Short mmCIF file of C-alpha atoms in Angstrom, two decimals:
data_model
loop_
_atom_site.label_atom_id
_atom_site.label_comp_id
_atom_site.label_asym_id
_atom_site.label_seq_id
_atom_site.Cartn_x
_atom_site.Cartn_y
_atom_site.Cartn_z
CA MET A 34 -10.01 16.91 5.16
CA LEU A 35 -11.68 13.70 4.06
CA ALA A 36 -14.87 13.54 2.09
CA PRO A 37 -18.17 13.72 3.98
CA ALA A 38 -19.14 10.18 3.00
CA ASP A 39 -21.31 8.23 5.41
CA SER A 40 -18.68 5.55 5.98
CA THR A 41 -15.96 8.06 6.86
CA LEU A 42 -18.20 9.91 9.30
CA ALA A 43 -19.23 6.74 11.14
CA THR A 44 -17.52 5.99 14.43
CA VAL A 45 -15.32 2.97 15.00
CA PRO A 46 -17.65 0.29 16.40
CA THR A 47 -17.39 -1.25 19.87
CA PHE A 48 -18.29 -4.93 20.26
CA ASN A 49 -19.02 -7.00 23.33
CA ALA A 50 -19.19 -10.38 21.59
CA LEU A 51 -16.56 -12.09 19.46
CA SER A 52 -19.32 -13.35 17.17
CA ASP A 53 -19.76 -9.74 16.06
CA ILE A 54 -16.14 -9.71 14.87
CA TYR A 55 -15.33 -13.22 13.67
CA THR A 56 -17.55 -15.51 11.62
CA SER A 57 -15.83 -18.82 12.41
CA ASP A 58 -13.45 -20.49 14.85
CA LEU A 59 -15.00 -18.63 17.77
CA LEU A 60 -13.55 -20.99 20.40
CA LYS A 61 -10.04 -20.42 19.04
CA HIS A 62 -10.50 -16.65 19.09
CA ALA A 63 -12.03 -16.78 22.58
CA ALA A 64 -9.01 -18.70 23.86
CA ARG A 65 -6.69 -16.10 22.35
CA PHE A 66 -8.53 -13.19 23.94
CA GLN A 67 -8.58 -15.02 27.27
CA LEU A 68 -4.83 -15.67 27.05
CA LEU A 69 -4.23 -11.99 26.29
CA THR A 70 -6.32 -10.93 29.29
CA GLU A 71 -4.56 -13.35 31.63
CA ALA A 72 -1.15 -12.27 30.36
CA PHE A 73 -2.11 -8.64 30.91
CA ILE A 74 -3.04 -9.37 34.53
CA ALA A 75 0.21 -11.25 35.02
CA THR A 76 2.19 -8.35 33.53
CA TYR A 77 0.48 -5.37 35.13
CA GLY A 78 -1.57 -6.76 38.03
CA PHE A 79 -4.91 -5.48 36.71
CA LYS A 80 -7.46 -6.44 34.08
CA PRO A 81 -7.37 -4.46 30.83
CA SER A 82 -10.10 -1.86 30.39
CA PHE A 83 -10.58 -2.74 26.73
CA ILE A 84 -8.94 -4.41 23.75
CA VAL A 85 -8.42 -2.69 20.39
CA ARG A 86 -8.22 -4.69 17.18
CA ALA A 87 -6.96 -3.91 13.68
CA PRO A 88 -6.79 -6.56 10.95
CA GLY A 89 -4.09 -7.05 8.35
CA ARG A 90 -4.94 -6.85 4.69
CA VAL A 91 -4.27 -8.49 1.35
CA ASN A 92 -4.43 -6.53 -1.88
CA ILE A 93 -6.45 -8.25 -4.57
CA ILE A 94 -5.47 -5.81 -7.30
CA GLY A 95 -3.86 -2.38 -7.47
CA GLU A 96 -0.22 -2.70 -6.40
CA HIS A 97 1.84 0.42 -5.67
CA ILE A 98 -0.68 2.92 -6.99
CA ASP A 99 -2.38 4.26 -3.86
CA TYR A 100 0.38 6.85 -3.43
CA CYS A 101 -0.18 7.82 -7.09
CA GLY A 102 -3.79 8.72 -6.22
CA PHE A 103 -5.33 5.77 -8.06
CA PRO A 104 -7.98 3.39 -6.67
CA VAL A 105 -7.17 -0.02 -5.19
CA PHE A 106 -9.13 -3.15 -4.36
CA PRO A 107 -7.93 -4.86 -1.13
CA MET A 108 -9.69 -6.67 1.67
CA ALA A 109 -9.10 -7.15 5.37
CA ILE A 110 -8.06 -10.59 6.57
CA VAL A 111 -8.78 -12.57 9.73
CA PRO A 112 -5.21 -12.32 11.13
CA ASP A 113 -5.10 -9.18 13.24
CA SER A 114 -3.29 -7.17 15.87
CA LEU A 115 -4.77 -6.87 19.35
CA ILE A 116 -3.69 -4.49 22.09
CA ALA A 117 -5.11 -4.84 25.59
CA VAL A 118 -5.15 -1.44 27.28
CA ARG A 119 -5.58 0.06 30.72
CA ALA A 120 -5.47 3.78 31.46
CA THR A 121 -3.28 4.92 34.36
CA ARG A 122 -2.62 8.16 36.23
CA GLU A 123 1.10 7.91 35.63
CA HIS A 124 2.63 9.90 32.80
CA ARG A 125 4.12 6.78 31.26
CA ILE A 126 3.25 4.48 28.37
CA ARG A 127 4.20 0.89 29.10
CA LEU A 128 4.35 -1.54 26.19
CA ALA A 129 4.70 -5.30 26.30
CA ASN A 130 4.19 -8.09 23.79
CA ILE A 131 2.86 -11.62 24.10
CA ASN A 132 5.68 -12.75 21.83
CA PRO A 133 8.89 -12.89 23.90
CA LYS A 134 10.84 -12.05 20.74
CA TYR A 135 9.76 -8.43 21.18
CA PRO A 136 11.12 -6.63 24.26
CA SER A 137 9.02 -4.49 26.60
CA ARG A 138 9.49 -0.73 26.48
CA GLU A 139 8.14 2.40 28.12
CA PHE A 140 8.26 6.11 27.44
CA SER A 141 6.96 9.36 28.87
CA CYS A 142 3.47 10.35 27.72
CA GLU A 143 3.70 14.07 27.28
CA SER A 144 2.53 16.09 24.29
CA GLY A 145 2.79 14.35 20.92
CA SER A 146 5.67 16.54 19.79
CA SER A 147 7.85 15.23 22.62
CA VAL A 148 7.65 11.59 21.44
CA THR A 149 10.97 10.57 19.89
CA ILE A 150 10.97 7.90 17.19
CA ASN A 151 14.39 6.59 16.22
CA ASN A 152 13.66 5.23 12.77
CA THR A 153 17.28 4.20 12.28
CA THR A 154 16.58 1.29 14.65
CA HIS A 155 14.14 -1.45 13.66
CA GLU A 156 12.02 -1.71 16.81
CA TRP A 157 8.42 -2.93 17.08
CA THR A 158 7.42 -0.25 19.56
CA ASN A 159 8.32 2.46 17.05
CA TYR A 160 5.10 1.63 15.21
CA PHE A 161 3.11 2.10 18.40
CA LYS A 162 4.92 5.39 19.02
CA CYS A 163 3.99 6.54 15.51
CA GLY A 164 0.30 5.90 16.15
CA TYR A 165 0.48 7.40 19.63
CA LYS A 166 2.22 10.57 18.43
CA GLY A 167 -0.18 11.04 15.51
CA ALA A 168 -3.25 10.47 17.68
CA ILE A 169 -2.16 12.92 20.37
CA GLU A 170 -1.57 15.54 17.69
CA ALA A 171 -4.87 14.80 15.93
CA ILE A 172 -6.96 15.25 19.08
CA ASP A 173 -4.79 18.15 20.28
CA CYS A 174 -4.25 16.52 23.67
CA THR A 175 -1.93 18.51 25.94
CA ASN A 176 -2.20 16.30 29.03
CA PRO A 177 -2.45 12.69 27.81
CA GLN A 178 -3.32 9.76 30.04
CA GLY A 179 -0.81 7.06 30.86
CA MET A 180 -1.39 3.60 29.45
CA GLU A 181 -0.42 0.01 30.07
CA CYS A 182 -0.55 -2.00 26.86
CA LEU A 183 -0.04 -5.63 25.91
CA MET A 184 0.02 -6.61 22.25
CA ASP A 185 -0.66 -9.86 20.45
CA SER A 186 -0.53 -10.13 16.65
CA SER A 187 -1.41 -13.00 14.36
CA VAL A 188 -0.37 -11.03 11.25
CA PRO A 189 3.00 -12.37 10.04
CA SER A 190 5.60 -9.61 10.23
CA SER A 191 7.37 -8.38 7.09
CA ALA A 192 5.18 -10.64 4.94
CA GLY A 193 3.32 -8.03 2.91
CA LEU A 194 0.11 -8.23 4.96
CA SER A 195 0.46 -4.83 6.66
CA SER A 196 1.41 -5.99 10.15
CA SER A 197 3.01 -2.60 10.83
CA SER A 198 -0.07 -0.64 9.76
CA ALA A 199 -2.24 -2.84 11.99
CA ILE A 200 -0.06 -1.87 14.98
CA VAL A 201 -0.26 1.82 14.05
CA CYS A 202 -4.05 1.63 13.72
CA CYS A 203 -4.32 -0.09 17.10
CA ALA A 204 -2.12 2.56 18.70
CA VAL A 205 -4.21 5.38 17.22
CA LEU A 206 -7.46 3.80 18.43
CA ALA A 207 -6.08 3.01 21.90
CA THR A 208 -4.70 6.51 22.40
CA MET A 209 -7.87 8.22 21.27
CA LYS A 210 -10.05 5.92 23.40
CA VAL A 211 -7.98 6.40 26.57
CA ASN A 212 -8.02 10.16 26.14
CA GLY A 213 -11.76 10.33 25.47
CA ARG A 214 -11.60 11.52 21.85
CA LEU A 215 -12.40 8.68 19.47
CA LEU A 216 -12.78 10.47 16.13
CA PRO A 217 -14.90 9.34 13.15
CA LYS A 218 -13.50 6.55 11.00
CA GLY A 219 -12.34 8.90 8.26
CA ASP A 220 -10.30 10.97 10.69
CA VAL A 221 -8.88 7.81 12.28
CA VAL A 222 -7.73 6.69 8.82
CA GLU A 223 -6.23 10.09 8.07
CA THR A 224 -4.42 10.05 11.41
CA ALA A 225 -3.08 6.51 10.95
CA VAL A 226 -1.82 7.25 7.44
CA ALA A 227 0.02 10.38 8.58
CA SER A 228 1.28 8.64 11.72
CA GLU A 229 3.00 5.78 9.95
CA ARG A 230 5.09 8.25 7.96
CA TYR A 231 6.93 9.05 11.22
CA ILE A 232 8.66 5.70 10.79
CA GLY A 233 10.28 7.06 7.62
CA THR A 234 8.11 5.29 5.04
CA ASN A 235 6.32 7.58 2.59
CA GLY A 236 3.28 5.36 2.23
CA GLY A 237 -0.09 5.81 0.60
CA GLY A 238 -3.29 5.09 2.47
CA MET A 239 -4.42 1.65 1.36
CA ASP A 240 -3.23 -0.37 4.35
CA GLN A 241 -4.70 1.82 7.08
CA THR A 242 -7.93 2.48 5.16
CA THR A 243 -8.51 -1.24 4.68
CA SER A 244 -7.85 -2.01 8.34
CA ILE A 245 -10.23 0.68 9.64
CA MET A 246 -12.95 0.82 6.97
CA SER A 247 -13.45 -2.79 5.84
CA GLN A 248 -16.68 -4.68 6.48
CA SER A 249 -17.15 -8.37 7.20
CA GLN A 250 -17.38 -10.67 4.19
CA SER A 251 -16.50 -7.85 1.78
CA ALA A 252 -13.56 -6.52 -0.14
CA VAL A 253 -13.32 -2.75 -0.42
CA PHE A 254 -12.86 -0.49 -3.44
CA ILE A 255 -10.92 2.55 -2.22
CA GLU A 256 -10.70 5.82 -4.14
CA PHE A 257 -8.29 8.45 -2.82
CA ASP A 258 -8.60 11.38 -5.20
CA PRO A 259 -10.22 13.88 -5.29
CA GLU A 260 -11.55 12.61 -1.95
CA LEU A 261 -11.57 9.42 0.06
CA LYS A 262 -14.45 7.18 -1.00
CA ILE A 263 -15.10 3.67 0.30
CA THR A 264 -17.24 1.12 -1.54
CA PRO A 265 -17.67 -2.33 0.09
CA VAL A 266 -17.83 -5.10 -2.50
CA LYS A 267 -19.48 -8.39 -1.56
CA PHE A 268 -18.47 -11.43 -3.57
CA PRO A 269 -21.26 -13.41 -5.20
CA SER A 270 -22.62 -16.51 -3.50
CA THR A 271 -21.23 -19.63 -5.10
CA ASP A 272 -21.18 -23.35 -4.39
CA PRO A 273 -18.54 -24.02 -3.27
CA GLN A 274 -17.90 -20.59 -1.75
CA ILE A 275 -15.17 -18.34 -3.12
CA THR A 276 -12.00 -18.82 -1.11
CA PHE A 277 -8.85 -16.70 -1.16
CA VAL A 278 -5.66 -18.54 -0.27
CA ILE A 279 -2.83 -16.39 1.13
CA ALA A 280 0.53 -18.13 0.90
CA ASN A 281 3.40 -16.94 3.07
CA THR A 282 6.69 -17.53 1.24
CA LEU A 283 8.58 -16.77 4.48
CA VAL A 284 10.73 -14.32 2.52
CA VAL A 285 11.04 -11.33 4.85
CA SER A 286 10.86 -7.82 3.42
CA ASP A 287 10.68 -5.02 5.94
CA LYS A 288 9.38 -1.90 4.24
CA ALA A 289 10.86 0.52 6.78
CA VAL A 290 14.35 -1.00 6.60
CA THR A 291 14.56 -1.09 2.79
CA ALA A 292 12.60 2.14 2.20
CA PRO A 293 15.47 4.29 0.81
CA VAL A 294 16.18 1.84 -2.01
CA CYS A 295 12.76 0.26 -2.48
CA TYR A 296 9.46 1.72 -1.28
CA ASN A 297 10.41 5.37 -0.80
CA LEU A 298 12.40 5.30 -4.01
CA ARG A 299 9.35 4.16 -5.96
CA VAL A 300 7.30 6.95 -4.41
CA VAL A 301 9.91 9.58 -5.27
CA GLU A 302 10.12 8.27 -8.84
CA THR A 303 6.36 8.69 -9.25
CA ARG A 304 6.45 12.18 -7.71
CA ILE A 305 9.22 13.37 -10.03
CA GLY A 306 7.55 11.56 -12.90
CA ALA A 307 4.36 13.51 -12.25
CA LEU A 308 6.26 16.81 -12.28
CA ILE A 309 7.92 16.01 -15.60
CA LEU A 310 4.75 14.58 -17.16
CA ALA A 311 2.83 17.73 -16.22
CA LYS A 312 5.48 19.84 -17.95
CA HIS A 313 5.44 17.56 -20.99
CA LEU A 314 1.66 17.95 -21.26
CA GLY A 315 1.85 21.72 -20.86
CA ILE A 316 -0.12 21.86 -17.61
CA ALA A 317 2.65 22.37 -15.05
CA ASP A 318 1.56 25.99 -14.55
CA HIS A 319 -2.10 25.09 -13.98
CA ARG A 320 -3.22 25.82 -10.44
CA ALA A 321 -4.28 22.21 -9.83
CA CYS A 322 -0.71 21.07 -10.52
CA LYS A 323 1.08 23.98 -8.87
CA ASP A 324 -0.94 23.69 -5.65
CA ALA A 325 -0.77 19.91 -5.34
CA ASP A 326 1.67 18.68 -2.70
CA PRO A 327 2.41 16.04 -3.59
CA LEU A 328 1.67 16.16 -7.31
CA THR A 329 0.56 12.67 -8.34
CA PHE A 330 -0.11 10.94 -11.63
CA LYS A 331 -3.84 11.01 -10.83
CA VAL A 332 -3.82 14.80 -10.40
CA VAL A 333 -1.92 15.20 -13.68
CA MET A 334 -4.37 12.97 -15.53
CA ASP A 335 -7.44 14.70 -14.13
CA GLU A 336 -6.09 18.17 -14.89
CA TYR A 337 -5.13 17.24 -18.45
CA PHE A 338 -8.70 16.13 -19.15
CA ALA A 339 -10.38 18.72 -16.92
CA THR A 340 -12.05 20.55 -19.83
CA GLN A 341 -13.22 17.41 -21.61
CA ASP A 342 -16.99 17.04 -21.77
CA THR A 343 -17.79 13.52 -20.55
CA ALA A 344 -21.50 14.10 -19.90
CA GLY A 345 -23.48 11.02 -20.87
CA SER A 346 -20.35 8.90 -21.24
CA ASP A 347 -19.79 5.60 -19.48
CA ASP A 348 -17.63 6.28 -16.41
CA VAL A 349 -15.55 3.13 -16.81
CA GLN A 350 -14.87 3.86 -20.48
CA VAL A 351 -13.81 7.40 -19.60
CA TRP A 352 -11.31 5.97 -17.11
CA ILE A 353 -10.01 3.53 -19.72
CA ASP A 354 -9.63 6.22 -22.38
CA HIS A 355 -7.83 8.58 -20.00
CA LEU A 356 -5.44 5.92 -18.70
CA ASP A 357 -4.66 4.71 -22.22
CA ALA A 358 -3.84 8.29 -23.20
CA MET A 359 -1.56 8.68 -20.17
CA LEU A 360 0.28 5.48 -21.04
CA HIS A 361 0.98 6.92 -24.47
CA ALA A 362 1.99 10.29 -23.01
CA SER A 363 4.35 8.69 -20.50
CA THR A 364 6.11 6.82 -23.30
CA GLU A 365 6.56 10.12 -25.13
CA ALA A 366 7.75 11.91 -21.99
CA PHE A 367 10.18 9.30 -20.64
CA GLY A 368 10.91 6.98 -23.59
CA ALA A 369 14.23 8.65 -24.41
CA HIS A 370 15.58 7.42 -21.05
CA PRO A 371 14.57 3.73 -20.88
CA ASP A 372 17.36 2.98 -18.40
CA GLY A 373 16.48 5.86 -16.10
CA TYR A 374 17.50 9.43 -15.31
CA THR A 375 20.22 10.84 -13.12
CA ARG A 376 19.28 13.52 -10.60
CA GLU A 377 20.97 16.10 -12.77
CA GLN A 378 19.01 15.05 -15.85
CA MET A 379 15.66 15.22 -14.01
CA ALA A 380 16.49 18.60 -12.53
CA ALA A 381 17.51 19.94 -15.95
CA VAL A 382 14.20 18.87 -17.49
CA LEU A 383 12.36 20.79 -14.77
CA ASP A 384 14.71 23.81 -14.83
CA MET A 385 15.58 23.21 -11.20
CA THR A 386 18.69 22.46 -9.22
CA PRO A 387 19.05 18.91 -7.89
CA ASP A 388 18.71 20.25 -4.34
CA ALA A 389 15.50 22.10 -5.21
CA LEU A 390 14.11 18.95 -6.81
CA SER A 391 14.92 16.91 -3.70
CA ALA A 392 13.14 19.49 -1.57
CA ALA A 393 10.11 19.48 -3.86
CA VAL A 394 9.58 15.74 -3.30
CA HIS A 395 10.39 15.92 0.44
CA GLU A 396 13.56 13.87 0.44
CA ASP A 397 14.46 15.63 3.69
CA ARG A 398 11.78 13.48 5.38
CA PHE A 399 12.01 10.41 3.17
CA PRO A 400 15.56 10.07 1.82
CA VAL A 401 16.31 7.73 -1.08
CA ARG A 402 19.44 6.23 -2.61
CA ALA A 403 19.74 5.69 -6.36
CA GLN A 404 22.02 6.42 -9.30
CA GLN A 405 19.24 6.03 -11.87
CA PHE A 406 15.57 6.90 -11.43
CA LYS A 407 13.21 4.66 -13.41
CA LEU A 408 10.56 7.19 -14.40
CA LEU A 409 9.34 5.38 -17.52
CA GLN A 410 8.84 2.12 -15.64
CA ARG A 411 7.05 3.81 -12.73
CA ALA A 412 4.69 5.77 -14.97
CA GLN A 413 3.85 2.77 -17.13
CA HIS A 414 3.24 0.63 -14.05
CA ALA A 415 1.01 3.22 -12.36
CA PHE A 416 -1.22 3.82 -15.38
CA SER A 417 -1.37 0.17 -16.51
CA GLU A 418 -2.10 -1.10 -12.98
CA ALA A 419 -4.82 1.53 -12.52
CA LEU A 420 -6.22 0.33 -15.86
CA ARG A 421 -6.32 -3.25 -14.53
CA VAL A 422 -8.20 -2.08 -11.44
CA VAL A 423 -10.77 -0.15 -13.47
CA LYS A 424 -11.34 -3.05 -15.86
CA PHE A 425 -11.59 -5.51 -12.97
#
């Protein structure tokens, strides 16, 4: 379970005024909400009962290290996903989209386990299904309500701004709200993170945490291990004000489609890297490493230094010293294979069969395709990027 921090125990807020959500361009946002409401009436014949919102995010620093257990420093952005929702007595979920590019769909709303997600097909409603399935399971709902839903998103798709996670977060919130079980923020985050993995992407938790936990006019420092901890970070007042410019290159990269050779492959490389690094450091048999599933670079680092007395030391300097040591250790552990390892070579290092190694890193759920696994590069990136975050 998540840490009992105040922010994770707080409930997701409900607002009745757009000025409580947006700080500028209120007329533009009002027109958008009005258009969504009118389109909902035109589609379903009734007004929506409520609208759920989840923003996209941009990562300021800390790329590809959340699934290694290391902290990241993103912030939510104004572009967001909206879903207008109305509960019904029918056992159906009806989904439509403002954008005619995305077709309408519907499916039976039975128990979460009965929801089928075909992740071999790239379909926008799959992300809603992920959130719906995860939410129904999280609240243990055996007789879920039907829903009519209409979505509008201003987050560019496949642009690296977490448009898919915003949909999943909206679906989780909508499903919980309709079924009368809106959980605390921390549990909503946990549900959304687990839900998105149904799409076949073995993601960390940065995107969903940022969307649910961020505060207005603040970035957020997110720590994942040993427990989820959220620290809002306000930028200093300056004249002129600090402005972040997000440029869309229009180069599309869909994480779910390319997962076996890109995203999931990177995750698997860090998981296997952690197993081998733990063995190299002589801590693979320690309970903290044996019980961890998954074993991450952060767990390995913490266990290696678990007996070190850091009382009275500067926390940031401790982080720096530990990460520097892990960079050196990873060079020792993986430096003999600068071009990567084959499956057979990795399995031999760990005294396992290739099939057992695949099972240990859950390739049955998140398959990957590679001839060479870049363990040195992944370890050096994870520790050096975490070092950048800590120094930042």
